[in-house]
């Protein structure tokens, strides 16, 4: 269990370090990609380590339960860390991203050619004015960048990924190390 705690602490500390480094050097997308790949590596590492430790446990569901507990716990801690980062330490990054999206929306709504092309491809919006479309999209952007939606979505994705990866390692490790599934 000490190894797992070390992976937890190292993974979250490295995530904070990557985000801190990325503040002045990377774009939003590059920083997110680096964070995602690091977190994916940590979830895979946790699943692989626990998959190996529990390779002799039978049946599959017992192995999966043990592996998934730790991987999902890491996902919860990771999502909490993201909330702390994005909404307490550096909320301006989210606010800048939101402002950029609002600027793109405003430019789109003010571009009559783009708006007419959208009306042509989406008959459902043809009855709405540019101001109504703008108001709807602003509300969507406000929801998307709200802390509850952002952290909830991140938590949902990482829990799902942790559960699937845990199942894969729970199924594969006995086959790899024992030669046949217990």
mmCIF file of C-alpha atoms in Angstrom:
data_model
loop_
_atom_site.group_PDB
_atom_site.id
_atom_site.type_symbol
_atom_site.label_atom_id
_atom_site.label_comp_id
_atom_site.label_asym_id
_atom_site.label_seq_id
_atom_site.Cartn_x
_atom_site.Cartn_y
_atom_site.Cartn_z
ATOM 1 C CA UNK A 1 0.000 0.000 0.000
ATOM 2 C CA UNK A 2 2.969 2.318 0.536
ATOM 3 C CA UNK A 3 3.801 2.069 -3.172
ATOM 4 C CA UNK A 4 0.287 3.142 -4.085
ATOM 5 C CA UNK A 5 0.435 6.136 -1.757
ATOM 6 C CA UNK A 6 3.747 7.083 -3.325
ATOM 7 C CA UNK A 7 2.195 6.884 -6.810
ATOM 8 C CA UNK A 8 -0.743 9.012 -5.602
ATOM 9 C CA UNK A 9 1.497 11.685 -4.100
ATOM 10 C CA UNK A 10 3.975 11.655 -6.983
ATOM 11 C CA UNK A 11 1.259 11.787 -9.640
ATOM 12 C CA UNK A 12 -0.570 14.711 -8.080
ATOM 13 C CA UNK A 13 2.660 16.575 -7.274
ATOM 14 C CA UNK A 14 3.885 16.093 -10.862
ATOM 15 C CA UNK A 15 0.523 17.280 -12.170
ATOM 16 C CA UNK A 16 0.845 20.475 -10.130
ATOM 17 C CA UNK A 17 4.448 20.883 -11.344
ATOM 18 C CA UNK A 18 3.419 20.439 -14.984
ATOM 19 C CA UNK A 19 0.598 22.946 -14.578
ATOM 20 C CA UNK A 20 2.918 25.425 -12.873
ATOM 21 C CA UNK A 21 5.534 25.052 -15.601
ATOM 22 C CA UNK A 22 2.899 25.303 -18.305
ATOM 23 C CA UNK A 23 1.518 28.602 -16.989
ATOM 24 C CA UNK A 24 4.071 30.716 -18.783
ATOM 25 C CA UNK A 25 5.349 28.412 -21.462
ATOM 26 C CA UNK A 26 2.531 26.339 -22.948
ATOM 27 C CA UNK A 27 -0.837 26.999 -24.504
ATOM 28 C CA UNK A 28 -3.992 25.841 -22.746
ATOM 29 C CA UNK A 29 -4.203 22.820 -25.031
ATOM 30 C CA UNK A 30 -0.566 21.765 -24.537
ATOM 31 C CA UNK A 31 -0.885 22.067 -20.767
ATOM 32 C CA UNK A 32 -4.069 19.986 -20.772
ATOM 33 C CA UNK A 33 -2.521 17.304 -22.978
ATOM 34 C CA UNK A 34 0.521 17.014 -20.726
ATOM 35 C CA UNK A 35 -1.707 16.763 -17.660
ATOM 36 C CA UNK A 36 -3.969 14.180 -19.260
ATOM 37 C CA UNK A 37 -1.077 11.960 -20.330
ATOM 38 C CA UNK A 38 0.532 12.173 -16.891
ATOM 39 C CA UNK A 39 -2.746 11.294 -15.166
ATOM 40 C CA UNK A 40 -3.379 8.459 -17.582
ATOM 41 C CA UNK A 41 0.099 7.098 -16.848
ATOM 42 C CA UNK A 42 -0.613 7.273 -13.108
ATOM 43 C CA UNK A 43 -3.956 5.472 -13.419
ATOM 44 C CA UNK A 44 -2.325 2.800 -15.591
ATOM 45 C CA UNK A 45 0.556 2.511 -13.117
ATOM 46 C CA UNK A 46 -1.816 2.078 -10.189
ATOM 47 C CA UNK A 47 -3.873 -0.521 -12.065
ATOM 48 C CA UNK A 48 -0.772 -2.403 -13.200
ATOM 49 C CA UNK A 49 0.829 -2.419 -9.749
ATOM 50 C CA UNK A 50 -2.333 -3.588 -8.011
ATOM 51 C CA UNK A 51 -3.130 -5.993 -10.833
ATOM 52 C CA UNK A 52 0.214 -7.655 -10.224
ATOM 53 C CA UNK A 53 -0.271 -7.685 -6.423
ATOM 54 C CA UNK A 54 -3.728 -9.279 -6.730
ATOM 55 C CA UNK A 55 -3.026 -11.603 -9.668
ATOM 56 C CA UNK A 56 -3.609 -14.704 -7.560
ATOM 57 C CA UNK A 57 -6.922 -13.512 -6.114
ATOM 58 C CA UNK A 58 -10.015 -15.170 -7.523
ATOM 59 C CA UNK A 59 -12.576 -14.473 -9.000
ATOM 60 C CA UNK A 60 -12.236 -11.616 -11.460
ATOM 61 C CA UNK A 61 -14.689 -9.348 -9.640
ATOM 62 C CA UNK A 62 -12.661 -9.548 -6.416
ATOM 63 C CA UNK A 63 -9.478 -8.556 -8.271
ATOM 64 C CA UNK A 64 -11.263 -5.776 -10.104
ATOM 65 C CA UNK A 65 -12.793 -4.432 -6.891
ATOM 66 C CA UNK A 66 -9.388 -4.176 -5.210
ATOM 67 C CA UNK A 67 -7.743 -2.531 -8.202
ATOM 68 C CA UNK A 68 -10.635 -0.182 -8.955
ATOM 69 C CA UNK A 69 -10.852 1.073 -5.357
ATOM 70 C CA UNK A 70 -7.400 2.593 -5.551
ATOM 71 C CA UNK A 71 -7.702 3.816 -9.144
ATOM 72 C CA UNK A 72 -11.041 5.498 -8.469
ATOM 73 C CA UNK A 73 -9.714 7.038 -5.250
ATOM 74 C CA UNK A 74 -6.834 8.504 -7.263
ATOM 75 C CA UNK A 75 -9.380 9.876 -9.735
ATOM 76 C CA UNK A 76 -11.299 11.580 -6.914
ATOM 77 C CA UNK A 77 -8.119 13.068 -5.446
ATOM 78 C CA UNK A 78 -7.013 14.163 -8.898
ATOM 79 C CA UNK A 79 -10.329 15.870 -9.630
ATOM 80 C CA UNK A 80 -10.185 17.632 -6.270
ATOM 81 C CA UNK A 81 -6.668 18.800 -7.095
ATOM 82 C CA UNK A 82 -7.895 20.135 -10.425
ATOM 83 C CA UNK A 83 -10.650 22.039 -8.667
ATOM 84 C CA UNK A 84 -8.149 23.557 -6.274
ATOM 85 C CA UNK A 85 -5.833 24.494 -9.134
ATOM 86 C CA UNK A 86 -8.391 25.954 -11.522
ATOM 87 C CA UNK A 87 -10.706 27.643 -9.046
ATOM 88 C CA UNK A 88 -8.468 28.621 -6.105
ATOM 89 C CA UNK A 89 -4.811 28.903 -7.188
ATOM 90 C CA UNK A 90 -5.144 30.224 -10.750
ATOM 91 C CA UNK A 91 -8.775 30.985 -11.564
ATOM 92 C CA UNK A 92 -7.616 33.440 -14.222
ATOM 93 C CA UNK A 93 -6.743 30.559 -16.567
ATOM 94 C CA UNK A 94 -10.352 29.392 -16.673
ATOM 95 C CA UNK A 95 -11.569 32.978 -16.897
ATOM 96 C CA UNK A 96 -9.199 33.692 -19.798
ATOM 97 C CA UNK A 97 -10.365 30.580 -21.625
ATOM 98 C CA UNK A 98 -13.994 31.560 -21.020
ATOM 99 C CA UNK A 99 -13.335 35.101 -22.263
ATOM 100 C CA UNK A 100 -11.682 33.734 -25.409
ATOM 101 C CA UNK A 101 -14.722 31.561 -26.105
ATOM 102 C CA UNK A 102 -17.040 34.536 -25.597
ATOM 103 C CA UNK A 103 -14.944 36.606 -28.024
ATOM 104 C CA UNK A 104 -15.168 33.847 -30.638
ATOM 105 C CA UNK A 105 -18.915 33.675 -30.133
ATOM 106 C CA UNK A 106 -19.290 37.430 -30.488
ATOM 107 C CA UNK A 107 -17.204 37.440 -33.672
ATOM 108 C CA UNK A 108 -19.325 34.603 -35.065
ATOM 109 C CA UNK A 109 -22.635 36.309 -34.282
ATOM 110 C CA UNK A 110 -21.404 39.591 -35.777
ATOM 111 C CA UNK A 111 -20.276 37.873 -38.998
ATOM 112 C CA UNK A 112 -23.369 37.840 -41.201
ATOM 113 C CA UNK A 113 -21.838 35.342 -43.660
ATOM 114 C CA UNK A 114 -21.072 32.818 -40.922
ATOM 115 C CA UNK A 115 -24.476 33.357 -39.338
ATOM 116 C CA UNK A 116 -26.279 32.861 -42.678
ATOM 117 C CA UNK A 117 -24.261 29.708 -43.331
ATOM 118 C CA UNK A 118 -25.292 28.405 -39.915
ATOM 119 C CA UNK A 119 -28.942 29.222 -40.623
ATOM 120 C CA UNK A 120 -28.601 27.295 -43.889
ATOM 121 C CA UNK A 121 -27.253 24.174 -42.199
ATOM 122 C CA UNK A 122 -29.442 24.289 -39.083
ATOM 123 C CA UNK A 123 -33.084 24.945 -39.880
ATOM 124 C CA UNK A 124 -34.024 24.815 -36.189
ATOM 125 C CA UNK A 125 -32.144 28.028 -35.520
ATOM 126 C CA UNK A 126 -33.545 29.910 -38.518
ATOM 127 C CA UNK A 127 -36.338 31.393 -36.406
ATOM 128 C CA UNK A 128 -33.926 32.803 -33.826
ATOM 129 C CA UNK A 129 -32.262 36.166 -34.049
ATOM 130 C CA UNK A 130 -28.540 36.651 -33.634
ATOM 131 C CA UNK A 131 -29.152 38.085 -30.153
ATOM 132 C CA UNK A 132 -31.142 35.010 -29.108
ATOM 133 C CA UNK A 133 -28.434 32.684 -30.407
ATOM 134 C CA UNK A 134 -25.795 34.749 -28.628
ATOM 135 C CA UNK A 135 -27.727 34.658 -25.329
ATOM 136 C CA UNK A 136 -28.192 30.868 -25.584
ATOM 137 C CA UNK A 137 -24.538 30.258 -26.323
ATOM 138 C CA UNK A 138 -23.364 32.599 -23.547
ATOM 139 C CA UNK A 139 -25.494 30.596 -21.102
ATOM 140 C CA UNK A 140 -23.923 27.384 -22.403
ATOM 141 C CA UNK A 141 -20.405 28.785 -22.010
ATOM 142 C CA UNK A 142 -21.231 29.961 -18.473
ATOM 143 C CA UNK A 143 -22.385 26.450 -17.553
ATOM 144 C CA UNK A 144 -19.439 24.748 -19.249
ATOM 145 C CA UNK A 145 -16.887 26.837 -17.357
ATOM 146 C CA UNK A 146 -18.693 26.705 -14.011
ATOM 147 C CA UNK A 147 -16.767 24.875 -11.273
ATOM 148 C CA UNK A 148 -19.492 22.319 -10.639
ATOM 149 C CA UNK A 149 -19.819 21.290 -14.296
ATOM 150 C CA UNK A 150 -16.086 21.367 -15.022
ATOM 151 C CA UNK A 151 -14.997 19.351 -11.982
ATOM 152 C CA UNK A 152 -18.017 17.044 -12.265
ATOM 153 C CA UNK A 153 -17.189 16.247 -15.876
ATOM 154 C CA UNK A 154 -13.521 15.683 -15.068
ATOM 155 C CA UNK A 155 -14.466 13.431 -12.153
ATOM 156 C CA UNK A 156 -16.883 11.415 -14.274
ATOM 157 C CA UNK A 157 -14.347 10.885 -17.062
ATOM 158 C CA UNK A 158 -11.500 9.875 -14.747
ATOM 159 C CA UNK A 159 -13.673 7.509 -12.692
ATOM 160 C CA UNK A 160 -14.884 5.816 -15.872
ATOM 161 C CA UNK A 161 -11.323 5.582 -17.230
ATOM 162 C CA UNK A 162 -10.055 4.193 -13.905
ATOM 163 C CA UNK A 163 -12.799 1.561 -13.793
ATOM 164 C CA UNK A 164 -12.167 0.410 -17.377
ATOM 165 C CA UNK A 165 -8.378 0.361 -16.997
ATOM 166 C CA UNK A 166 -8.743 -1.523 -13.690
ATOM 167 C CA UNK A 167 -10.933 -4.126 -15.362
ATOM 168 C CA UNK A 168 -8.384 -4.598 -18.141
ATOM 169 C CA UNK A 169 -5.541 -5.140 -15.699
ATOM 170 C CA UNK A 170 -7.668 -7.360 -13.441
ATOM 171 C CA UNK A 171 -8.365 -9.566 -16.450
ATOM 172 C CA UNK A 172 -4.892 -9.464 -18.011
ATOM 173 C CA UNK A 173 -2.501 -9.867 -15.079
ATOM 174 C CA UNK A 174 -3.423 -13.457 -14.132
ATOM 175 C CA UNK A 175 -3.131 -14.449 -17.793
ATOM 176 C CA UNK A 176 0.261 -12.794 -18.091
ATOM 177 C CA UNK A 177 1.825 -13.987 -14.812
ATOM 178 C CA UNK A 178 -0.047 -17.189 -14.034
ATOM 179 C CA UNK A 179 -0.545 -18.494 -17.554
ATOM 180 C CA UNK A 180 -4.289 -18.906 -17.150
ATOM 181 C CA UNK A 181 -7.073 -16.994 -15.430
ATOM 182 C CA UNK A 182 -7.874 -18.080 -11.869
#
